[in-house]
Amino acid sequence: MSSTTKEEGTTYSRLKEKLAEIDCLSSLAGLAGWDELTMMPSGEHAALLRSKASAVLAGVIHQKSIDSELGKLIANSQPSRPKDIANVKRAKEEYERSAKIPSDMAKKAAELQSEGYQIWVKARTAKDFQTFSPILKEWVDLVKRRCELIKPGEDAFNTSLDEYERGMTAERLNEIFPVVKTCVVDLIQKVYAKESPVALKKGENVVSNGTFDVDTQAKLSKEIALKLGFDLEKGRLDVSVHPFTGGCGPGDVRMTTRYKENDLSEGLTGTIHETGHALYEQGRNVTEYANQPVSRAHSMGVHESQSLLWERMVALSPSFSTFLLPELKKSFPKEFENVTEAQLHASLNVVRNPSVIRVEADELTYPLHILLRTELEIGLMRGEIAVDDLPKLWNEKMKQYLNVDIEDDSRGVLQDVHWSSGAFGYFPTYLLGAMYACQIFEAAKKALPTLEDDIAKGTFAPLREWLRVNVHDRGSECDSADDLLVLVTGKPLDAEAFTKYLTEKYTKLYNL
Amino acid sequence: MSSTTKEEGTTYSRLKEKLAEIDCLSSLAGLAGWDELTMMPSGEHAALLRSKASAVLAGVIHQKSIDSELGKLIANSQPSRPKDIANVKRAKEEYERSAKIPSDMAKKAAELQSEGYQIWVKARTAKDFQTFSPILKEWVDLVKRRCELIKPGEDAFNTSLDEYERGMTAERLNEIFPVVKTCVVDLIQKVYAKESPVALKKGENVVSNGTFDVDTQAKLSKEIALKLGFDLEKGRLDVSVHPFTGGCGPGDVRMTTRYKENDLSEGLTGTIHETGHALYEQGRNVTEYANQPVSRAHSMGVHESQSLLWERMVALSPSFSTFLLPELKKSFPKEFENVTEAQLHASLNVVRNPSVIRVEADELTYPLHILLRTELEIGLMRGEIAVDDLPKLWNEKMKQYLNVDIEDDSRGVLQDVHWSSGAFGYFPTYLLGAMYACQIFEAAKKALPTLEDDIAKGTFAPLREWLRVNVHDRGSECDSADDLLVLVTGKPLDAEAFTKYLTEKYTKLYNL
């Protein structure tokens, strides 16, 4: 027996080494990606070389990911501790997903991705869906075929969704999303019937009506990111056109942000949003499980839950305004001289006119943008919706959900980049993240009775450490976000946490 | 016949693709190295992950470098154009060098390198050669065995030297270096008999006696680097503890520099030195030969010739002081108010007391540091010198050449890092670079009759473009630096250019 155990141990150790190699190379891909958006010289040749180099590295990573020796080690590794068992399970899922795709299909997907992006940019500029339609048809076909290879006989949308949100299904979304829809449609009508939040006069906004020195904003945002717990020993904070969090892994997390001179909220809440992502990354297990699949973030949705928890649950809360106002008075004494906490909180949470653009939507209308895309994606994957019908359906749904008219496809069906890379099933993770955040924050409040007072005082360590233990360090050990939520909150995802949060918040803010 | 030609063309095209893949991955290794020294967070885990990731990437590059398919393509490629022929030749040399090393020897070398560095640091701190001696013995043994595998029956020193300075041999060094020795030993004695350069009072120095704001220094250095032709579209300039030039290749060259508050010359001439390296990199052929071996710099010595040409031939020349003085008067008006061109030029060129430390030596004593190391390296590789005798021999030679006493081994035989990684044959390239620089600059002066006037006016484009065509763009097409010098200057390396330059310069400066 003991020799068998040793043999098993050796097999698993070898597996861990191979997985760590893949992770190491991925960390360099992360570095190259970060560098490209922040540091790389602007010349054409630098961009060309980087694109070639990144493609070669991706090829090397792919080859290592489908190596048959890796497959054997996965099949023969039988560790006994739960986190190790989860580690092998995650490795197996990834191996099977990669190894079942023939290399010509993988190559075709890579080509389509590059071509798709370029054609999407062109189509959006020309406001012409017909330019984009052929590539989207190719993508629908390729993703369906790929899903059939990965999980034969399974619903293609579910297989694709699983890649971004492990364990999630269309059936589960159909239990959750309609509850959200009913709630927000009702709330939106009530809110739009009001002129402004009770704390503000009509049109008043203390964070977006003014001129705020960008360097002062950057200094304040950095101070707040550090106060929330971002660790500069394990990461960097830079500026880029589109904020993101990336880098090389838990010990080297690189986030970026951007600032608008006339809108304090964009840079500030944007930085806090990225800090949420960064804290998740910095909180991953790097002791025993460094470079292992199980230490990685659970899913896109759970990642988004961490950014939205810090952005919405913390930064947009009344308690945070209590903490923030004196800081703003220090940084911008003139602008905030006579401002009250209630005015600050209301200004940060004001509901704007419904936007036809998802990334400009507020938290009340945002879910409807996601519902629309999710319905269309499910229809596409199941063959119930034809690509050519998308613009018409899109515009009808936008009218129905948000009562807005789409002027042209660049502000409609062509607005998002995701479909140009065949990412069907990615959109739902944005809304799921918002919902997970509510439920996790509810549990945090129960576990930390002084949480709101702590936030008001600028004491963020208790929440951060609670998240570290309950979410960050757990990584990918759960088979689904529902399982993770059971561990963290005692129950699977329950749409009520989200609808309750929205209803209470906006009822109070707008005196509905 | 036409089908054979086509077949050959295809073989060569496939070879070029494989070589480009290796180069692409090397460019990412370059990025990771640059990032490590400039941007990477300081925490332990970031460093650990980077070190693992870099090792994995090095392994991937090595595997691709010894791939038998690559060997076949090299053997079967028979292009007809000279630059293509050179490309295959360079690929063949590199392939044979890598493929002839058994993987256990390559692994042992990598381990020795990491271990050697750590032990060297420890030994140097403890001022104890005996700690370092065993690893140095292992290195001597390994390098000799490796050289025997690469070129059976050849002189091991030559094989090792060839890795850094293609085509150079100990025999050739023995023709060149003694001429330098005679000249500098004579000049040093004469210079030390004088108190100071004629333009300065004893102890006077307008660049190193003062306090110079570091930000102002950085701004001025950057302006000068740009004036020399460094292209920010194809590179970056940052600050690091030890200045270097690295990055991802010709379109993405990253140089670093550092500044001393009390010594203007270090930051300024240091930046100009790195600019010389950077201009070589940015001048490489990226049209037809991007990512190909033939487009890479010829050798370490030729690379150093480009940095030293801009540092010594240009920045330390009287003409450059004519250009520089008004710039300094603008940046540091108070400090340079009453300074003359002659004082500035003399201050930049003052010969200090002989240093026991190579990297602190001036251009007169520097060659002797290199001669000493070269003699020891040749002796070690040929088995004529035992590792244990090195400290004694070192100290004797230092006394003999520079009349200095070595207090302890940390300031003697343990001062340089090179031997800790088994780099025997690297040191000579520093002196060769200085000599190539003189000879190349002589040719440039002949080709560009207004060169000195141009420099005085701050017009550097003619020299840069001449170097681009004659050196940079040629890359590795020559079999040796001698061949390159024949193309550029009409004759192989001739020590006289160097001795003439030194004699004329110091005779004038010190009125010898």
Short mmCIF file of C-alpha atoms in Angstrom, two decimals, chain A residues 20-25 27-28 31-32 34-35 38-46 49-50 52-54 56-57 60 64 232-236 238 248-254 286 290-291, chain B residues 20-25 27-28 31-32 34-35 38-46 49-50 52-54 56-57 60 64 232-236 238 248-254 286 290-291:
data_model
loop_
_atom_site.label_atom_id
_atom_site.label_comp_id
_atom_site.label_asym_id
_atom_site.label_seq_id
_atom_site.Cartn_x
_atom_site.Cartn_y
_atom_site.Cartn_z
CA ALA A 20 2.77 25.11 -12.92
CA GLU A 21 4.74 25.30 -16.17
CA ILE A 22 1.59 26.18 -18.08
CA ASP A 23 0.67 28.75 -15.44
CA CYS A 24 4.17 30.26 -15.57
CA LEU A 25 3.92 30.74 -19.31
CA SER A 27 1.87 34.67 -16.38
CA LEU A 28 4.25 35.87 -19.09
CA LEU A 31 2.79 40.45 -18.56
CA ALA A 32 2.94 40.91 -22.33
CA TRP A 34 -0.34 44.41 -19.56
CA ASP A 35 2.80 45.87 -21.11
CA THR A 38 0.59 50.50 -20.62
CA MET A 39 4.29 50.61 -21.46
CA MET A 40 4.93 49.43 -25.01
CA PRO A 41 6.28 52.03 -27.45
CA SER A 42 3.67 53.30 -29.86
CA GLY A 43 5.46 52.40 -33.10
CA GLU A 44 4.08 49.99 -35.64
CA HIS A 45 6.95 47.53 -35.40
CA ALA A 46 6.64 47.14 -31.63
CA LEU A 49 6.37 42.04 -33.03
CA ARG A 50 4.26 41.84 -29.87
CA LYS A 52 3.56 37.77 -33.38
CA ALA A 53 5.29 36.98 -30.08
CA SER A 54 2.01 36.67 -28.21
CA VAL A 56 3.79 32.13 -30.65
CA LEU A 57 3.52 32.02 -26.86
CA VAL A 60 3.33 27.01 -26.91
CA LYS A 64 1.53 22.16 -23.38
CA LEU A 232 1.99 47.67 -3.89
CA GLU A 233 4.53 45.01 -2.89
CA LYS A 234 2.39 42.62 -4.93
CA GLY A 235 1.19 44.87 -7.72
CA ARG A 236 1.15 48.16 -9.59
CA ASP A 238 -1.02 52.64 -13.71
CA CYS A 248 1.32 37.92 -13.80
CA GLY A 249 -0.64 36.37 -10.95
CA PRO A 250 -1.28 36.85 -7.24
CA GLY A 251 2.14 38.30 -6.36
CA ASP A 252 2.24 40.64 -9.32
CA VAL A 253 -1.21 42.13 -9.95
CA ARG A 254 -1.36 45.12 -12.25
CA VAL A 286 0.15 31.26 -3.14
CA ALA A 290 0.78 28.68 -6.25
CA ASN A 291 0.54 28.25 -10.05
CA ALA B 20 11.31 33.83 -36.09
CA GLU B 21 9.37 31.77 -33.53
CA ILE B 22 12.51 31.39 -31.42
CA ASP B 23 13.23 35.09 -31.77
CA CYS B 24 9.65 35.98 -30.78
CA LEU B 25 9.95 33.94 -27.60
CA SER B 27 11.74 38.94 -27.27
CA LEU B 28 9.33 37.98 -24.48
CA LEU B 31 10.52 41.91 -21.91
CA ALA B 32 10.42 39.82 -18.73
CA TRP B 34 13.45 44.44 -18.52
CA ASP B 35 10.26 44.40 -16.47
CA THR B 38 12.20 48.37 -13.81
CA MET B 39 8.52 47.71 -13.17
CA MET B 40 8.03 44.49 -11.22
CA PRO B 41 6.60 44.85 -7.71
CA SER B 42 9.19 44.40 -4.99
CA GLY B 43 7.52 41.54 -3.13
CA GLU B 44 9.10 38.14 -2.72
CA HIS B 45 6.36 36.25 -4.52
CA ALA B 46 6.60 38.39 -7.65
CA LEU B 49 7.18 33.61 -9.88
CA ARG B 50 9.21 35.62 -12.38
CA LYS B 52 10.20 30.29 -12.32
CA ALA B 53 8.46 31.71 -15.38
CA SER B 54 11.71 32.87 -16.95
CA VAL B 56 10.23 27.72 -18.04
CA LEU B 57 10.42 30.09 -21.00
CA VAL B 60 10.89 26.24 -24.19
CA LYS B 64 12.89 24.89 -29.98
CA LEU B 232 10.64 56.89 -28.43
CA GLU B 233 8.27 55.37 -30.98
CA LYS B 234 10.55 52.34 -30.91
CA GLY B 235 11.69 52.32 -27.31
CA ARG B 236 11.56 53.63 -23.75
CA ASP B 238 13.55 54.50 -17.66
CA CYS B 248 12.02 43.12 -27.14
CA GLY B 249 14.03 43.86 -30.25
CA PRO B 250 14.59 46.66 -32.77
CA GLY B 251 11.09 48.13 -32.62
CA ASP B 252 10.90 48.03 -28.83
CA VAL B 253 14.25 48.92 -27.30
CA ARG B 254 14.28 49.74 -23.61
CA VAL B 286 13.42 44.97 -39.56
CA ALA B 290 12.99 40.97 -38.83
CA ASN B 291 13.31 38.20 -36.22
#
